mmCIF file of C-alpha atoms and ligand atoms in Angstrom:
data_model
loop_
_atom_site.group_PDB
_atom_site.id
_atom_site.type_symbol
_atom_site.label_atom_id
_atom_site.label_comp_id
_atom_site.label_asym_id
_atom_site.label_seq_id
_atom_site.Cartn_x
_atom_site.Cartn_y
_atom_site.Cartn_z
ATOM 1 C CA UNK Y 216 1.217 17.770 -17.610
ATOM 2 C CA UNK Y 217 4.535 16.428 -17.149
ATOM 3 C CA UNK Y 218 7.210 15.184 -19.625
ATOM 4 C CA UNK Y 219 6.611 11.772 -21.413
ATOM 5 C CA UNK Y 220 8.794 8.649 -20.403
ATOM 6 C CA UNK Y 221 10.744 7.852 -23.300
ATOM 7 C CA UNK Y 222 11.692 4.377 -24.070
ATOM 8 C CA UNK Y 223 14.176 3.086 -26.579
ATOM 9 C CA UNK Y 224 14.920 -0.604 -27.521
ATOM 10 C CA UNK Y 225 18.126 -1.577 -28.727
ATOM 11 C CA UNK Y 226 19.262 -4.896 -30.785
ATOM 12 C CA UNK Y 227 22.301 -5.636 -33.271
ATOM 13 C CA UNK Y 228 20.289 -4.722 -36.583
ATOM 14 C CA UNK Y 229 17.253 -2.560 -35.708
ATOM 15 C CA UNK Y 230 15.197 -5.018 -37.627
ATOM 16 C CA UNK Y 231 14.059 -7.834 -35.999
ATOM 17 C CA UNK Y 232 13.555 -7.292 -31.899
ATOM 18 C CA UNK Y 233 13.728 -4.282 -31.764
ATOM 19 C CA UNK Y 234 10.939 -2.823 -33.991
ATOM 20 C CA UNK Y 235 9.191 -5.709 -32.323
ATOM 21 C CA UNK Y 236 9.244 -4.579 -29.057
ATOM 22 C CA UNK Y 237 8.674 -0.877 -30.095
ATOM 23 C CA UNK Y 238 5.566 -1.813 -31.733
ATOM 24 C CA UNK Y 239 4.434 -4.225 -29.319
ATOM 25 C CA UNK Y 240 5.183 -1.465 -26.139
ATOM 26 C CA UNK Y 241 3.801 0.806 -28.090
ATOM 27 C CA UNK Y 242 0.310 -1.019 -28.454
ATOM 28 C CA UNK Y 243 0.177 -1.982 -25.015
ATOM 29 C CA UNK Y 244 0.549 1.579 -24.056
ATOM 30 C CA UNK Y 245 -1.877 3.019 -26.889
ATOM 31 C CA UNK Y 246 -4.725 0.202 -25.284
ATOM 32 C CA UNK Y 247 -4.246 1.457 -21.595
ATOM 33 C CA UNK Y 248 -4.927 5.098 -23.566
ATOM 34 C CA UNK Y 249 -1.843 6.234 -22.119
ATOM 35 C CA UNK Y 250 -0.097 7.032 -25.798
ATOM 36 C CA UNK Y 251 0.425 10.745 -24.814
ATOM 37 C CA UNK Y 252 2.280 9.861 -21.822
ATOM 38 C CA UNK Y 253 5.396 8.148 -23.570
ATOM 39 C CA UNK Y 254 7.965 8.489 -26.296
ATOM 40 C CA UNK Y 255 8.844 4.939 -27.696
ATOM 41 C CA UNK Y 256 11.544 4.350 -30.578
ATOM 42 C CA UNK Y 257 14.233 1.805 -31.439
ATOM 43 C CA UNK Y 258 17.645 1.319 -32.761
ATOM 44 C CA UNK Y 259 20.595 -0.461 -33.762
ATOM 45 C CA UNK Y 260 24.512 -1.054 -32.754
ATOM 46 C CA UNK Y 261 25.260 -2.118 -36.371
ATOM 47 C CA UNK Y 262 24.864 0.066 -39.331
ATOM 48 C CA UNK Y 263 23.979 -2.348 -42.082
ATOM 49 C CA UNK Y 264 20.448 -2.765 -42.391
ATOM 50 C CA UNK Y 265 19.936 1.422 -41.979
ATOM 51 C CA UNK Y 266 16.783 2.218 -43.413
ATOM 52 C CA UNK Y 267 15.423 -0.685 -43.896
ATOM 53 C CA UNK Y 268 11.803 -1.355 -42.645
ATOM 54 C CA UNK Y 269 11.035 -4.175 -40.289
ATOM 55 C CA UNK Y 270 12.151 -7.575 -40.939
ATOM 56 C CA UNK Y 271 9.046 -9.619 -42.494
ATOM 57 C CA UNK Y 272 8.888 -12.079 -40.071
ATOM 58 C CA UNK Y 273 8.688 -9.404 -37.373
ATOM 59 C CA UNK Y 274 6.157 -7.817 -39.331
ATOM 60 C CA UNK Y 275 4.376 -11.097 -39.473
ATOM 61 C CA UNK Y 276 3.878 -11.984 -35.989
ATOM 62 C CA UNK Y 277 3.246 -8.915 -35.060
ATOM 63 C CA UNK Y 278 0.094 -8.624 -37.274
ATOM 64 C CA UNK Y 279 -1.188 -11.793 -36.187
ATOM 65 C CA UNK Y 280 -1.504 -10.417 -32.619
ATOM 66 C CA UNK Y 281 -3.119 -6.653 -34.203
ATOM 67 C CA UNK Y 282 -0.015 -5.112 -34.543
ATOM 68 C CA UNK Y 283 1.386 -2.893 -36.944
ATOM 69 C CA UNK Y 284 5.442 -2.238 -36.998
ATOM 70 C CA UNK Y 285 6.578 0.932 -39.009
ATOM 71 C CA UNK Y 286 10.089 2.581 -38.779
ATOM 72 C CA UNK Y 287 12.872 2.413 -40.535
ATOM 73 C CA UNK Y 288 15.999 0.898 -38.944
ATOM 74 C CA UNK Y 289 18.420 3.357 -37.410
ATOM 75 C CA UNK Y 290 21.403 3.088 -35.475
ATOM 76 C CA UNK Y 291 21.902 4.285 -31.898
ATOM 77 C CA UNK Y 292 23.971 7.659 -31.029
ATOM 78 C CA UNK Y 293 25.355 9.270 -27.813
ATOM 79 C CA UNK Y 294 22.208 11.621 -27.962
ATOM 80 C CA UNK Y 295 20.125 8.701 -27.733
ATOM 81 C CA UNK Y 296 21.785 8.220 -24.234
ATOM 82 C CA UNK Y 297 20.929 11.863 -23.011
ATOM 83 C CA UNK Y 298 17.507 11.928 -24.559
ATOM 84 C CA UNK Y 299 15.905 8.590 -23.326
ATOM 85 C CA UNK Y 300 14.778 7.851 -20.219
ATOM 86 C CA UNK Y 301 15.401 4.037 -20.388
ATOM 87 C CA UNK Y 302 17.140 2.451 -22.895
ATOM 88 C CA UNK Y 303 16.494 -1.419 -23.329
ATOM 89 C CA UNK Y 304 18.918 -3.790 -24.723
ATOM 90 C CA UNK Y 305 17.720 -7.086 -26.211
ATOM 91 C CA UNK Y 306 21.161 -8.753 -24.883
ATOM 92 C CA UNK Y 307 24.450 -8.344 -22.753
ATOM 93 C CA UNK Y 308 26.230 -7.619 -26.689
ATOM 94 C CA UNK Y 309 24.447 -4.803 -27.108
ATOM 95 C CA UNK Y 310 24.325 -3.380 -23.709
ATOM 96 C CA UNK Y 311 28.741 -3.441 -23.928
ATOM 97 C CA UNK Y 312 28.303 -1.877 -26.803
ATOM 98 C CA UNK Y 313 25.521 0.849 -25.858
ATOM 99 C CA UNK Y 314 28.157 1.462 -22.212
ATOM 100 C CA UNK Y 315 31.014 1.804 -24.715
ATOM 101 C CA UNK Y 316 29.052 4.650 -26.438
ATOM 102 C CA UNK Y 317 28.383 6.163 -22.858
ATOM 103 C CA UNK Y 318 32.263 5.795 -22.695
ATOM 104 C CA UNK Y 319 31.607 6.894 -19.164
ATOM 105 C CA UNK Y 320 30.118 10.054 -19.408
ATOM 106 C CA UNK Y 321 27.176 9.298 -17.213
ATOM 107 C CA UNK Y 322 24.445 9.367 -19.613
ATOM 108 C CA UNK Y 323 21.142 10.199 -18.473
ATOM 109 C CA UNK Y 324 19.438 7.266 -19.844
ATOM 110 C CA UNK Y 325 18.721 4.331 -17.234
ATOM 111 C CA UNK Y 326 20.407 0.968 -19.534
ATOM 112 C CA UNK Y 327 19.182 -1.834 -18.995
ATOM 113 C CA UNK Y 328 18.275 -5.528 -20.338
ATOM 114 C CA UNK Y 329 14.825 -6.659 -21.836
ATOM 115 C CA UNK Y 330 15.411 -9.831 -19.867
ATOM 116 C CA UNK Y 331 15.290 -7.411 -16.322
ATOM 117 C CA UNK Y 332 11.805 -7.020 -17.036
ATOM 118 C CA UNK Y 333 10.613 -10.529 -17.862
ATOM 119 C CA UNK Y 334 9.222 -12.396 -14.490
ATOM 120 C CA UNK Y 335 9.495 -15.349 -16.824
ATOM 121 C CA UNK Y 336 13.493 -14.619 -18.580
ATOM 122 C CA UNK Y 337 15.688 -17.697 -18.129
ATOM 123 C CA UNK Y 338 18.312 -16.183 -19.521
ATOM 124 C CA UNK Y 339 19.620 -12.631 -19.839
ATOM 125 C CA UNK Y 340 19.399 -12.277 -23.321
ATOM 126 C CA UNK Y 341 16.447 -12.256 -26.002
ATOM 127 C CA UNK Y 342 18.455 -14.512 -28.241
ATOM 128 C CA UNK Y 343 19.133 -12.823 -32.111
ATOM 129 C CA UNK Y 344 16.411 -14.614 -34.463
ATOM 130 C CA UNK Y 345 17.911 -13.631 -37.908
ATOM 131 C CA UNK Y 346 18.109 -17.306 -38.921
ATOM 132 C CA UNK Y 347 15.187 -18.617 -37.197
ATOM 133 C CA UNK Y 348 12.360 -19.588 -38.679
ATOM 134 C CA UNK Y 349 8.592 -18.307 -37.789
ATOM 135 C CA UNK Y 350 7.759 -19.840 -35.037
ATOM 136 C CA UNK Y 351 11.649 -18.451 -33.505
ATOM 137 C CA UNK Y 352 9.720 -15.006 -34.678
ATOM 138 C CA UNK Y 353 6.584 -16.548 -32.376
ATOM 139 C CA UNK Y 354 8.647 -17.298 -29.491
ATOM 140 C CA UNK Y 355 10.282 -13.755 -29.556
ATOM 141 C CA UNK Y 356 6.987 -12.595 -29.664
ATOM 142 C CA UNK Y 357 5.864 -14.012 -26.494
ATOM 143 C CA UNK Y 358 8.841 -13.215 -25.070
ATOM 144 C CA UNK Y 359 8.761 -9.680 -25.871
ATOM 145 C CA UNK Y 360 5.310 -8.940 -24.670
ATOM 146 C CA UNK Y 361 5.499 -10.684 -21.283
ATOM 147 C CA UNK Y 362 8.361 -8.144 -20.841
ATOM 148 C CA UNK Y 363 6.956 -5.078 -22.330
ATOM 149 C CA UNK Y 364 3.813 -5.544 -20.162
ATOM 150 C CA UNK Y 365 5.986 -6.260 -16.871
ATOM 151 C CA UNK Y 366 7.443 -2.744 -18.257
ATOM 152 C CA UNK Y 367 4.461 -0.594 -19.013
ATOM 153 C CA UNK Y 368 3.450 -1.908 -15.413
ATOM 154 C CA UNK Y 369 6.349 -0.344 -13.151
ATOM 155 C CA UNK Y 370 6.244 2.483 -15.728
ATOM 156 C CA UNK Y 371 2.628 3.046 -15.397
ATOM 157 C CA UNK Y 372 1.189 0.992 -12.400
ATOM 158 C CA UNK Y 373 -2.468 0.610 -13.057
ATOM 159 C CA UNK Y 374 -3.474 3.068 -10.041
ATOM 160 C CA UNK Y 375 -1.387 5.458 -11.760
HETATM 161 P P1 4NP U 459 18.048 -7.788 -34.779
HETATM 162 O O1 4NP U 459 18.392 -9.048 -35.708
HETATM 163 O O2 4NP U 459 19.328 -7.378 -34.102
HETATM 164 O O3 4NP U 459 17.045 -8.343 -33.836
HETATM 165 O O4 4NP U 459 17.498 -6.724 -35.720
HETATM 166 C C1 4NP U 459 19.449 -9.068 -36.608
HETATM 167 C C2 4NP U 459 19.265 -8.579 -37.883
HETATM 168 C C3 4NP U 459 20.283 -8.643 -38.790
HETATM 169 C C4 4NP U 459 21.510 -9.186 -38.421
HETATM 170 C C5 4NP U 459 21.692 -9.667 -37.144
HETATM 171 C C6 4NP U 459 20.651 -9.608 -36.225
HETATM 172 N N1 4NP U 459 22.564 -9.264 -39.362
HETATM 173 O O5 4NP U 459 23.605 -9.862 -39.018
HETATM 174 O O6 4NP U 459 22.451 -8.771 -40.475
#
Protein backbone atom coordinates (compact mmCIF):
# COMPACT_ATOMS: atom_id res chain seq x y z
CA UNK A 1 0.00 0.00 0.00
CA UNK A 2 1.41 3.26 -0.61
CA UNK A 3 2.43 6.14 1.74
CA UNK A 4 -0.41 8.22 3.42
CA UNK A 5 -1.05 11.93 2.24
CA UNK A 6 -0.24 14.00 5.05
CA UNK A 7 -2.02 17.17 5.66
CA UNK A 8 -1.17 19.95 8.05
CA UNK A 9 -3.24 23.13 8.84
CA UNK A 10 -1.66 26.13 9.91
CA UNK A 11 -3.19 29.38 11.82
CA UNK A 12 -1.57 32.16 14.18
CA UNK A 13 -2.36 30.25 17.58
CA UNK A 14 -2.99 26.54 16.88
CA UNK A 15 -6.18 26.92 18.77
CA UNK A 16 -8.97 28.04 17.08
CA UNK A 17 -8.94 27.11 13.02
CA UNK A 18 -6.69 25.09 12.99
CA UNK A 19 -7.65 22.20 15.35
CA UNK A 20 -10.92 22.94 13.63
CA UNK A 21 -10.08 22.02 10.41
CA UNK A 22 -7.88 19.05 11.59
CA UNK A 23 -10.75 17.60 13.29
CA UNK A 24 -13.24 18.40 10.83
CA UNK A 25 -10.76 16.82 7.73
CA UNK A 26 -10.14 14.33 9.80
CA UNK A 27 -13.91 13.19 10.20
CA UNK A 28 -14.67 13.62 6.74
CA UNK A 29 -11.90 11.31 5.89
CA UNK A 30 -12.61 8.71 8.85
CA UNK A 31 -16.61 8.63 7.23
CA UNK A 32 -15.38 7.91 3.58
CA UNK A 33 -13.30 4.94 5.70
CA UNK A 34 -10.31 6.23 4.19
CA UNK A 35 -8.52 7.07 7.84
CA UNK A 36 -5.53 4.76 6.98
CA UNK A 37 -4.83 6.55 3.90
CA UNK A 38 -3.83 10.04 5.49
CA UNK A 39 -1.77 11.73 8.15
CA UNK A 40 -3.65 14.93 9.39
CA UNK A 41 -2.16 17.38 12.17
CA UNK A 42 -2.05 21.12 12.86
CA UNK A 43 0.03 23.93 14.06
CA UNK A 44 0.87 27.31 14.90
CA UNK A 45 3.23 30.44 13.76
CA UNK A 46 3.01 31.89 17.31
CA UNK A 47 4.25 30.20 20.35
CA UNK A 48 1.92 31.41 23.05
CA UNK A 49 -0.88 29.24 23.45
CA UNK A 50 1.70 25.89 23.20
CA UNK A 51 0.02 23.18 24.76
CA UNK A 52 -2.99 24.30 25.18
CA UNK A 53 -6.03 22.17 24.02
CA UNK A 54 -8.55 23.52 21.59
CA UNK A 55 -10.16 26.74 22.08
CA UNK A 56 -13.81 26.08 23.66
CA UNK A 57 -15.64 27.60 21.16
CA UNK A 58 -13.89 25.44 18.56
CA UNK A 59 -14.58 22.62 20.65
CA UNK A 60 -18.15 23.70 20.73
CA UNK A 61 -19.12 23.82 17.24
CA UNK A 62 -17.41 21.16 16.44
CA UNK A 63 -19.44 18.83 18.76
CA UNK A 64 -22.58 20.13 17.60
CA UNK A 65 -21.83 18.77 14.09
CA UNK A 66 -20.33 15.03 15.86
CA UNK A 67 -17.04 16.14 16.15
CA UNK A 68 -14.49 15.66 18.59
CA UNK A 69 -11.15 18.06 18.54
CA UNK A 70 -8.12 16.70 20.62
CA UNK A 71 -4.46 17.99 20.34
CA UNK A 72 -2.61 20.15 22.01
CA UNK A 73 -1.45 23.35 20.27
CA UNK A 74 2.00 23.24 18.75
CA UNK A 75 3.94 25.44 16.72
CA UNK A 76 5.14 24.78 13.17
CA UNK A 77 8.99 23.80 12.35
CA UNK A 78 11.12 23.49 9.16
CA UNK A 79 10.54 19.61 9.48
CA UNK A 80 7.01 20.20 9.22
CA UNK A 81 7.85 21.55 5.65
CA UNK A 82 9.82 18.31 4.58
CA UNK A 83 7.43 15.93 6.24
CA UNK A 84 3.94 17.11 4.94
CA UNK A 85 2.63 16.70 1.84
CA UNK A 86 0.39 19.85 1.86
CA UNK A 87 0.50 22.31 4.26
CA UNK A 88 -2.69 24.62 4.57
CA UNK A 89 -2.64 28.07 5.81
CA UNK A 90 -5.82 29.63 7.22
CA UNK A 91 -4.55 33.18 5.73
CA UNK A 92 -1.92 35.10 3.51
CA UNK A 93 -0.15 36.02 7.42
CA UNK A 94 0.56 32.79 7.99
CA UNK A 95 1.49 31.54 4.65
CA UNK A 96 4.58 34.70 4.73
CA UNK A 97 5.36 33.42 7.67
CA UNK A 98 5.31 29.48 6.90
CA UNK A 99 7.62 30.73 3.20
CA UNK A 100 9.88 32.62 5.63
CA UNK A 101 10.49 29.30 7.51
CA UNK A 102 11.09 27.59 4.01
CA UNK A 103 13.59 30.57 3.71
CA UNK A 104 13.91 29.17 0.24
CA UNK A 105 15.08 25.89 0.64
CA UNK A 106 12.46 24.26 -1.49
CA UNK A 107 10.56 22.40 1.00
CA UNK A 108 8.81 19.43 -0.01
CA UNK A 109 5.53 20.37 1.31
CA UNK A 110 2.96 21.83 -1.38
CA UNK A 111 1.78 25.51 0.75
CA UNK A 112 -1.06 26.61 0.15
CA UNK A 113 -4.31 28.65 1.39
CA UNK A 114 -7.56 27.09 2.95
CA UNK A 115 -9.37 29.66 0.86
CA UNK A 116 -7.74 27.70 -2.60
CA UNK A 117 -9.94 25.00 -1.76
CA UNK A 118 -13.26 26.69 -1.02
CA UNK A 119 -15.56 26.88 -4.41
CA UNK A 120 -17.45 29.27 -2.19
CA UNK A 121 -14.10 31.65 -0.54
CA UNK A 122 -14.71 35.35 -1.16
CA UNK A 123 -11.79 36.19 0.20
CA UNK A 124 -8.36 34.61 0.60
CA UNK A 125 -8.27 34.36 4.10
CA UNK A 126 -10.36 32.39 6.87
CA UNK A 127 -10.53 35.51 8.97
CA UNK A 128 -8.87 34.97 12.87
CA UNK A 129 -12.07 34.43 15.24
CA UNK A 130 -10.33 34.95 18.67
CA UNK A 131 -12.78 37.74 19.55
CA UNK A 132 -15.77 36.54 17.87
CA UNK A 133 -18.46 35.30 19.40
CA UNK A 134 -20.23 31.70 18.67
CA UNK A 135 -21.90 32.08 15.89
CA UNK A 136 -18.15 33.76 14.29
CA UNK A 137 -17.10 30.01 15.65
CA UNK A 138 -20.40 28.79 13.39
CA UNK A 139 -19.46 30.64 10.42
CA UNK A 140 -15.80 29.28 10.55
CA UNK A 141 -17.33 26.15 10.80
CA UNK A 142 -19.11 26.22 7.62
CA UNK A 143 -16.43 27.68 6.14
CA UNK A 144 -14.00 25.15 7.06
CA UNK A 145 -15.93 22.14 5.99
CA UNK A 146 -17.01 23.36 2.54
CA UNK A 147 -13.19 23.55 2.10
CA UNK A 148 -12.03 20.46 3.74
CA UNK A 149 -14.59 18.47 1.66
CA UNK A 150 -13.54 20.36 -1.72
CA UNK A 151 -10.03 18.96 -0.26
CA UNK A 152 -10.64 15.37 0.66
CA UNK A 153 -12.27 15.42 -2.95
CA UNK A 154 -9.10 16.25 -5.24
CA UNK A 155 -7.19 14.29 -2.57
CA UNK A 156 -9.36 11.33 -2.77
CA UNK A 157 -11.82 11.63 -5.79
CA UNK A 158 -14.69 9.36 -5.03
CA UNK A 159 -13.66 6.77 -7.93
CA UNK A 160 -10.50 6.63 -6.19
P1 LIG B 1 -6.10 30.76 15.74
O1 LIG B 1 -6.75 31.94 16.62
O2 LIG B 1 -4.90 31.34 15.04
O3 LIG B 1 -7.20 30.40 14.81
O4 LIG B 1 -5.75 29.66 16.74
C1 LIG B 1 -6.02 32.74 17.48
C2 LIG B 1 -5.81 32.32 18.78
C3 LIG B 1 -5.13 33.12 19.65
C4 LIG B 1 -4.64 34.36 19.23
C5 LIG B 1 -4.85 34.77 17.93
C6 LIG B 1 -5.54 33.95 17.04
N1 LIG B 1 -3.95 35.20 20.13
O5 LIG B 1 -3.63 36.34 19.73
O6 LIG B 1 -3.69 34.82 21.26
Amino acid sequence: MSEPTSVLFVCLGNICRSPLAEGVLRHLVQERGLGDRFEIDSAGTGDWHMGQPPDERSVQVASAHGITLGGRARRVRREDLDHFDLVVAMDRENLRDLQRLADGSGPRARLHLLSDFDPEADHPDVPDPYYEDLSGFETLYRTVHRACESLLEQLAPPSD
